[in-house]
Short mmCIF file of C-alpha atoms in Angstrom, two decimals:
data_model
loop_
_atom_site.label_atom_id
_atom_site.label_comp_id
_atom_site.label_asym_id
_atom_site.label_seq_id
_atom_site.Cartn_x
_atom_site.Cartn_y
_atom_site.Cartn_z
CA UNK M 23 -32.10 -46.95 -5.15
CA UNK M 24 -35.70 -47.19 -6.24
CA UNK M 25 -38.38 -46.42 -3.63
CA UNK M 26 -40.68 -49.43 -3.30
CA UNK M 27 -44.07 -48.71 -4.92
CA UNK M 28 -45.92 -48.94 -1.54
CA UNK M 29 -43.53 -46.39 0.13
CA UNK M 30 -43.76 -43.86 -2.76
CA UNK M 31 -45.70 -40.53 -2.18
CA UNK M 32 -49.01 -41.12 -3.88
CA UNK M 33 -50.16 -38.08 -5.90
CA UNK M 34 -53.52 -37.27 -7.50
CA UNK M 35 -53.83 -34.69 -10.19
CA UNK M 36 -57.37 -33.20 -10.09
CA UNK M 37 -58.77 -31.19 -13.08
CA UNK M 38 -62.16 -29.56 -12.34
CA UNK M 39 -64.02 -29.06 -15.57
CA UNK M 40 -67.04 -27.31 -16.72
CA UNK M 41 -67.89 -27.25 -20.45
CA UNK M 42 -64.23 -27.67 -21.47
CA UNK M 43 -64.58 -30.19 -24.32
CA UNK M 44 -62.29 -28.18 -26.59
CA UNK M 45 -59.31 -28.45 -24.23
CA UNK M 46 -59.84 -31.18 -21.66
CA UNK M 47 -58.42 -34.11 -23.74
CA UNK M 48 -55.30 -32.23 -24.52
CA UNK M 49 -54.82 -31.23 -20.98
CA UNK M 50 -55.21 -34.77 -19.66
CA UNK M 51 -52.87 -36.19 -22.27
CA UNK M 52 -50.20 -33.51 -21.37
CA UNK M 53 -50.73 -34.48 -17.59
CA UNK M 54 -50.30 -38.20 -18.36
CA UNK M 55 -47.25 -37.56 -20.48
CA UNK M 56 -45.55 -35.23 -17.86
CA UNK M 57 -46.66 -36.82 -14.75
CA UNK M 58 -46.85 -40.56 -15.53
CA UNK M 59 -46.49 -41.57 -11.80
CA UNK M 60 -49.62 -39.64 -10.85
CA UNK M 61 -53.27 -40.71 -10.94
CA UNK M 62 -55.63 -38.40 -12.69
CA UNK M 63 -59.16 -37.31 -11.65
CA UNK M 64 -61.31 -35.10 -13.72
CA UNK M 65 -64.21 -33.58 -11.72
CA UNK M 66 -66.80 -32.84 -14.34
CA UNK M 67 -68.91 -30.19 -12.63
CA UNK M 68 -72.20 -30.84 -14.38
CA UNK M 69 -70.93 -30.01 -17.94
CA UNK M 70 -73.55 -29.65 -20.67
CA UNK M 71 -71.19 -30.49 -23.46
CA UNK M 72 -69.33 -33.71 -24.28
CA UNK M 73 -66.42 -33.30 -21.96
CA UNK M 74 -66.77 -36.80 -20.45
CA UNK M 75 -67.01 -38.49 -23.82
CA UNK M 76 -63.88 -36.73 -24.89
CA UNK M 77 -61.99 -38.42 -21.95
CA UNK M 78 -62.80 -42.03 -23.03
CA UNK M 79 -59.51 -44.01 -23.05
CA UNK M 80 -57.46 -41.18 -21.61
CA UNK M 81 -56.74 -43.09 -18.41
CA UNK M 82 -58.38 -40.39 -16.32
CA UNK M 83 -61.04 -41.32 -13.63
CA UNK M 84 -64.00 -39.01 -13.98
CA UNK M 85 -66.20 -37.87 -11.07
CA UNK M 86 -69.33 -36.26 -12.45
CA UNK M 87 -71.46 -33.91 -10.49
CA UNK M 88 -75.05 -34.37 -11.47
CA UNK M 89 -75.51 -30.59 -11.67
CA UNK M 90 -73.14 -27.60 -11.61
CA UNK M 91 -72.00 -26.93 -8.09
CA UNK M 92 -69.21 -24.40 -8.62
CA UNK M 93 -65.39 -24.44 -8.61
CA UNK M 94 -65.00 -24.64 -4.86
CA UNK M 95 -67.16 -27.69 -4.54
CA UNK M 96 -65.49 -29.35 -7.49
CA UNK M 97 -62.21 -28.91 -5.58
CA UNK M 98 -63.81 -30.28 -2.41
CA UNK M 99 -64.94 -33.38 -4.31
CA UNK M 100 -61.35 -33.84 -5.36
CA UNK M 101 -60.15 -33.40 -1.79
CA UNK M 102 -62.66 -35.95 -0.57
CA UNK M 103 -61.72 -38.50 -3.26
CA UNK M 104 -57.97 -38.02 -2.36
CA UNK M 105 -58.71 -38.42 1.35
CA UNK M 106 -60.78 -41.64 0.87
CA UNK M 107 -58.20 -43.12 -1.47
CA UNK M 108 -55.28 -42.31 0.77
CA UNK M 109 -53.32 -40.00 -1.53
CA UNK M 110 -50.48 -38.01 0.01
CA UNK M 111 -50.92 -34.87 -2.18
CA UNK M 112 -53.39 -33.36 -4.49
CA UNK M 113 -52.24 -31.35 -7.54
CA UNK M 114 -55.03 -29.18 -9.02
CA UNK M 115 -54.84 -27.85 -12.56
CA UNK M 116 -57.27 -25.81 -14.73
CA UNK M 117 -59.09 -27.59 -17.56
CA UNK M 118 -58.73 -24.73 -19.97
CA UNK M 119 -55.09 -25.47 -20.88
CA UNK M 120 -53.60 -22.42 -19.22
CA UNK M 121 -51.30 -24.45 -17.08
CA UNK M 122 -48.42 -26.45 -18.54
CA UNK M 123 -48.25 -29.74 -16.68
CA UNK M 124 -44.42 -29.81 -17.35
CA UNK M 125 -44.13 -26.99 -14.78
CA UNK M 126 -45.59 -29.15 -12.06
CA UNK M 127 -42.28 -30.97 -11.68
CA UNK M 128 -40.64 -27.83 -10.35
CA UNK M 129 -43.50 -27.29 -7.94
CA UNK M 130 -43.24 -30.93 -6.69
CA UNK M 131 -39.55 -30.56 -6.01
CA UNK M 132 -40.22 -27.41 -4.00
CA UNK M 133 -43.10 -29.06 -2.18
CA UNK M 134 -41.05 -32.06 -1.37
CA UNK M 135 -38.62 -29.88 0.56
CA UNK M 136 -41.18 -29.96 3.36
CA UNK M 137 -41.43 -26.30 3.78
CA UNK M 138 -45.09 -26.07 2.67
CA UNK M 139 -48.43 -27.64 3.36
CA UNK M 140 -49.85 -25.99 0.19
CA UNK M 141 -47.74 -24.66 -2.71
CA UNK M 142 -49.38 -22.36 -5.32
CA UNK M 143 -48.18 -21.97 -8.90
CA UNK M 144 -47.97 -18.23 -9.04
CA UNK M 145 -47.97 -15.87 -11.95
CA UNK M 146 -46.97 -12.78 -9.95
CA UNK M 147 -44.61 -13.87 -7.15
CA UNK M 148 -41.55 -12.81 -8.98
CA UNK M 149 -42.43 -9.47 -10.45
CA UNK M 150 -44.81 -8.72 -7.41
CA UNK M 151 -47.07 -6.63 -9.59
CA UNK M 152 -49.95 -7.22 -12.05
CA UNK M 153 -48.64 -5.75 -15.25
CA UNK M 154 -50.81 -6.64 -18.30
CA UNK M 155 -53.80 -7.57 -16.18
CA UNK M 156 -57.05 -5.70 -17.08
CA UNK M 157 -57.71 -2.82 -14.50
CA UNK M 158 -60.79 -4.38 -12.68
CA UNK M 159 -59.13 -7.68 -12.28
CA UNK M 160 -55.83 -6.04 -11.22
CA UNK M 161 -57.62 -4.04 -8.49
CA UNK M 162 -59.23 -7.14 -7.21
CA UNK M 163 -56.03 -9.08 -7.19
CA UNK M 164 -54.23 -6.28 -5.33
CA UNK M 165 -57.10 -6.00 -2.87
CA UNK M 166 -57.21 -9.74 -2.00
CA UNK M 167 -53.45 -10.13 -2.02
CA UNK M 168 -53.20 -7.20 0.50
CA UNK M 169 -56.09 -8.58 2.62
CA UNK M 170 -54.43 -12.05 2.76
CA UNK M 171 -51.29 -10.29 3.92
CA UNK M 172 -53.08 -8.30 6.58
CA UNK M 173 -55.25 -11.11 7.91
CA UNK M 174 -52.77 -14.01 7.71
CA UNK M 175 -49.43 -12.20 8.08
CA UNK M 176 -47.98 -13.54 4.84
CA UNK M 177 -48.85 -12.08 1.45
CA UNK M 178 -49.82 -14.27 -1.42
CA UNK M 179 -49.48 -12.57 -4.80
CA UNK M 180 -51.59 -15.03 -6.78
CA UNK M 181 -54.66 -15.80 -4.80
CA UNK M 182 -56.69 -17.00 -7.72
CA UNK M 183 -54.24 -19.57 -9.28
CA UNK M 184 -55.81 -22.90 -10.09
CA UNK M 185 -52.39 -24.69 -10.01
CA UNK M 186 -51.75 -25.81 -6.49
CA UNK M 187 -50.22 -28.76 -4.60
CA UNK M 188 -52.07 -29.62 -1.46
CA UNK M 189 -50.53 -31.78 1.18
CA UNK M 190 -52.51 -34.56 2.94
CA UNK M 191 -52.38 -32.56 6.23
CA UNK M 192 -54.64 -29.82 4.67
CA UNK M 193 -57.26 -32.20 3.39
CA UNK M 194 -59.54 -32.34 6.43
CA UNK M 195 -59.87 -28.58 7.04
CA UNK M 196 -60.61 -28.10 3.36
CA UNK M 197 -63.59 -30.40 3.61
CA UNK M 198 -64.82 -29.12 6.87
CA UNK M 199 -65.15 -25.40 6.10
CA UNK M 200 -67.15 -24.10 3.07
CA UNK M 201 -65.51 -21.97 0.47
CA UNK M 202 -66.48 -20.09 -2.62
CA UNK M 203 -63.80 -20.73 -5.13
CA UNK M 204 -61.03 -21.88 -2.88
CA UNK M 205 -59.11 -18.56 -3.42
CA UNK M 206 -58.20 -15.88 -0.77
CA UNK M 207 -60.89 -16.94 1.67
CA UNK M 208 -59.53 -20.48 1.81
CA UNK M 209 -55.91 -19.35 2.05
CA UNK M 210 -56.57 -16.99 4.89
CA UNK M 211 -58.65 -19.67 6.71
CA UNK M 212 -55.77 -22.30 6.32
CA UNK M 213 -53.05 -19.85 7.30
CA UNK M 214 -54.83 -18.85 10.40
CA UNK M 215 -55.04 -22.55 11.31
CA UNK M 216 -51.30 -22.66 11.02
CA UNK M 217 -50.78 -24.18 7.58
CA UNK M 218 -47.83 -23.06 5.70
CA UNK M 219 -48.70 -21.73 2.20
CA UNK M 220 -46.09 -20.63 -0.40
CA UNK M 221 -45.76 -19.58 -3.97
CA UNK M 222 -43.61 -20.96 -6.78
CA UNK M 223 -43.22 -19.06 -10.00
CA UNK M 224 -44.98 -20.37 -13.13
CA UNK M 225 -45.96 -18.95 -16.48
CA UNK M 226 -49.49 -19.50 -17.97
CA UNK M 227 -50.83 -19.52 -21.43
CA UNK M 228 -53.80 -17.34 -22.51
CA UNK M 229 -57.22 -18.95 -22.31
CA UNK M 230 -58.09 -19.68 -25.90
CA UNK M 231 -61.43 -21.49 -25.83
CA UNK M 232 -64.91 -20.63 -24.23
CA UNK M 233 -65.75 -17.94 -21.65
CA UNK M 234 -64.10 -17.62 -18.25
CA UNK M 235 -66.05 -18.93 -15.19
CA UNK M 236 -66.48 -15.33 -14.11
CA UNK M 237 -69.49 -13.54 -15.55
CA UNK M 238 -70.05 -9.71 -15.56
CA UNK M 239 -72.22 -9.84 -12.46
CA UNK M 240 -69.75 -12.03 -10.59
CA UNK M 241 -67.20 -9.10 -10.79
CA UNK M 242 -69.48 -7.32 -8.35
CA UNK M 243 -70.65 -10.34 -6.19
CA UNK M 244 -67.33 -12.15 -6.01
CA UNK M 245 -65.41 -9.45 -4.03
CA UNK M 246 -68.35 -8.95 -1.64
CA UNK M 247 -68.74 -12.59 -1.03
CA UNK M 248 -65.04 -13.22 -0.61
CA UNK M 249 -64.61 -10.41 1.88
CA UNK M 250 -67.46 -11.75 3.97
CA UNK M 251 -65.98 -15.26 3.84
CA UNK M 252 -62.56 -13.90 4.69
CA UNK M 253 -63.86 -12.33 7.86
CA UNK M 254 -65.94 -15.37 8.82
CA UNK M 255 -62.96 -17.64 8.02
CA UNK M 256 -60.77 -15.68 10.43
CA UNK M 257 -63.24 -15.97 13.25
CA UNK M 258 -63.84 -19.66 12.42
CA UNK M 259 -60.22 -20.64 12.30
CA UNK M 260 -59.38 -18.66 15.52
CA UNK M 261 -62.28 -20.42 17.34
CA UNK M 262 -61.09 -23.81 16.05
CA UNK M 263 -57.53 -23.14 17.24
CA UNK M 264 -58.66 -22.03 20.65
CA UNK M 265 -60.92 -25.15 20.99
CA UNK M 266 -58.07 -27.40 19.92
CA UNK M 267 -55.62 -25.89 22.37
CA UNK G 17 -87.33 10.12 12.90
CA UNK G 18 -86.93 10.31 16.55
CA UNK G 19 -83.83 9.40 18.42
CA UNK G 20 -85.50 6.33 19.98
CA UNK G 21 -86.60 5.30 16.47
CA UNK G 22 -83.00 5.47 15.15
CA UNK G 23 -81.77 3.51 18.19
CA UNK G 24 -84.45 0.83 17.54
CA UNK G 25 -83.54 0.72 13.86
CA UNK G 26 -79.89 0.20 14.69
CA UNK G 27 -80.69 -2.41 17.27
CA UNK G 28 -82.76 -4.38 14.74
CA UNK G 29 -79.91 -4.00 12.17
CA UNK G 30 -77.43 -5.39 14.57
CA UNK G 31 -79.59 -8.40 15.49
CA UNK G 32 -80.32 -9.09 11.74
CA UNK G 33 -76.44 -8.76 10.97
CA UNK G 34 -75.50 -11.09 13.81
CA UNK G 35 -78.10 -13.69 12.79
CA UNK G 36 -77.12 -13.57 9.25
CA UNK G 37 -73.35 -13.85 9.85
CA UNK G 38 -74.00 -16.69 12.28
CA UNK G 39 -76.07 -18.54 9.65
CA UNK G 40 -73.42 -18.02 7.02
CA UNK G 41 -70.64 -19.20 9.36
CA UNK G 42 -72.56 -22.43 10.13
CA UNK G 43 -73.24 -23.02 6.35
CA UNK G 44 -76.94 -22.57 6.94
CA UNK G 45 -77.23 -19.59 4.68
CA UNK G 46 -75.39 -19.48 1.26
CA UNK G 47 -72.95 -16.64 1.28
CA UNK G 48 -74.38 -15.39 -2.03
CA UNK G 49 -77.75 -14.65 -0.34
CA UNK G 50 -76.17 -13.55 2.92
CA UNK G 51 -74.12 -10.87 1.27
CA UNK G 52 -77.20 -9.21 0.08
CA UNK G 53 -78.69 -9.03 3.53
CA UNK G 54 -75.44 -7.97 5.10
CA UNK G 55 -74.65 -5.13 2.85
CA UNK G 56 -78.38 -4.09 2.60
CA UNK G 57 -78.49 -3.95 6.32
CA UNK G 58 -75.21 -2.05 6.52
CA UNK G 59 -76.50 0.55 4.06
CA UNK G 60 -79.90 0.90 5.99
CA UNK G 61 -77.93 1.41 9.26
CA UNK G 62 -75.64 4.01 7.61
CA UNK G 63 -78.69 5.92 6.38
CA UNK G 64 -80.13 5.82 9.92
CA UNK G 65 -77.00 6.98 11.60
CA UNK G 66 -76.09 9.80 9.26
CA UNK G 67 -78.73 12.53 9.80
CA UNK G 68 -78.35 14.37 6.42
CA UNK G 69 -78.67 10.99 4.58
CA UNK G 70 -81.79 10.14 6.73
CA UNK G 71 -83.38 13.47 5.85
CA UNK G 72 -82.65 13.08 2.18
CA UNK G 73 -83.97 9.54 2.03
CA UNK G 74 -87.09 10.51 4.12
CA UNK G 75 -87.77 13.48 1.89
CA UNK G 76 -87.36 11.43 -1.36
CA UNK G 77 -89.42 8.48 -0.12
CA UNK G 78 -92.28 10.77 1.09
CA UNK G 79 -92.38 12.62 -2.23
CA UNK G 80 -92.28 9.40 -4.25
CA UNK G 81 -94.40 7.05 -2.14
CA UNK G 82 -96.10 8.41 0.83
CA UNK G 83 -96.62 5.47 3.11
CA UNK G 84 -97.48 5.31 6.85
CA UNK G 85 -94.37 4.65 9.02
CA UNK G 86 -96.08 1.52 10.29
CA UNK G 87 -95.14 -0.08 7.01
CA UNK G 88 -91.54 -0.12 8.15
CA UNK G 89 -92.54 -2.77 10.73
CA UNK G 90 -93.96 -4.90 7.94
CA UNK G 91 -90.64 -4.46 5.99
CA UNK G 92 -88.65 -5.51 8.95
CA UNK G 93 -90.78 -8.63 9.51
CA UNK G 94 -90.58 -9.44 5.79
CA UNK G 95 -86.82 -9.18 5.85
CA UNK G 96 -86.53 -11.54 8.74
CA UNK G 97 -88.89 -13.97 6.95
CA UNK G 98 -86.82 -13.72 3.77
CA UNK G 99 -83.64 -14.71 5.75
CA UNK G 100 -85.49 -17.71 7.19
CA UNK G 101 -86.75 -18.78 3.70
CA UNK G 102 -83.24 -18.40 2.26
CA UNK G 103 -81.91 -20.42 5.16
CA UNK G 104 -84.30 -23.39 4.35
CA UNK G 105 -83.34 -23.14 0.63
CA UNK G 106 -79.69 -23.21 1.72
CA UNK G 107 -80.20 -26.30 3.77
CA UNK G 108 -81.93 -28.13 1.13
CA UNK G 109 -79.35 -27.05 -1.55
CA UNK G 110 -76.49 -28.26 0.87
CA UNK G 111 -78.13 -31.67 1.09
CA UNK G 112 -78.37 -31.95 -2.71
CA UNK G 113 -74.82 -30.84 -2.99
CA UNK G 114 -73.60 -33.45 -0.53
CA UNK G 115 -75.44 -36.12 -2.44
CA UNK G 116 -74.16 -34.92 -5.75
CA UNK G 117 -70.53 -35.04 -4.43
CA UNK G 118 -70.96 -38.48 -2.79
CA UNK G 119 -72.48 -39.97 -6.06
CA UNK G 120 -69.66 -38.43 -8.07
CA UNK G 121 -67.07 -39.86 -5.67
CA UNK G 122 -68.61 -43.33 -5.46
CA UNK G 123 -68.89 -43.55 -9.27
CA UNK G 124 -65.29 -42.42 -9.69
CA UNK G 125 -64.05 -44.96 -7.13
CA UNK G 126 -65.91 -47.72 -8.96
CA UNK G 127 -64.56 -46.58 -12.26
CA UNK G 128 -61.04 -46.40 -10.77
CA UNK G 129 -61.39 -49.94 -9.42
CA UNK G 130 -62.29 -51.27 -12.88
CA UNK G 131 -59.47 -49.51 -14.55
CA UNK G 132 -56.97 -50.87 -11.92
CA UNK G 133 -58.29 -54.39 -12.36
CA UNK G 134 -58.00 -54.05 -16.13
CA UNK G 135 -54.44 -52.68 -15.83
CA UNK G 136 -53.51 -55.56 -13.53
CA UNK G 137 -54.89 -58.12 -16.05
CA UNK G 138 -52.78 -56.43 -18.76
#
């Protein structure tokens, strides 16, 4: 029996994009083809290229930041949008074409089991090691995965994955606290608040167009900032829980 | 440096650290600025606490740039002022960010409404 439209789980696919003209249209078309029952929001994070023009007629709604605010804030805009329009879950995907929207179906099935508040599409949860990843990045991933395990009691192997499903229950805390990139610091904060976060195996394609959002300097600043926010997140979450109880 | 001087330095470091961490936690100081103060203060405190390090830094600094020790007071005041200035920049930047997000969401909502109406007409 078909579920009536007003009783169906409403899903929003959010794609944060910054200077991704080369790939954004193909990504949105693939999302529309694979997830026809989901609405699509592109958060244009102050792109200087023609990303918005490339989306004309794609069926995606575009939220444009007047200036570049960063990945974490683009995600927060998507969460705020989803909250205001009453969506039940938010699916985030990268705009560079690394994620195959066809794999989201598997994640949705797992998410609908009700075991998770947030489900991460993970590149490393099966092998549990970072083979083939450049040394610096591998060390960072190991460090943050271990820190998440120590601080939250449950290890997450892919803390930087851009493919996530976020349930409605997690919307409010995600807009109240400030994050850098919605990676390890956000995961620890949410887990300390009692949210259940899991991983589901996916594969990703190599990035083919344009530079990554991480510059050379950010390889030094990112770990320091994230460690600081991890510690503050733990304190903030514990205080919030204590106040609530 | 005398023992009292080291104690005073460490005390100032702890006050600065607590202030900066509190500001970051309340989103009044951007973590990218805060991280510079936090790790800078931690390094300075480590130098103060470890005698061989303090001796080495003192010897090197006197040789390179002999300055009266009173200039350290000016440096401390300057650091606290810098934290305050960065806090004001962060507050302003947060307001701009909130505005930018709000505008983006409202425009997207309007765009979504137009598309929905067009789809209904079809």
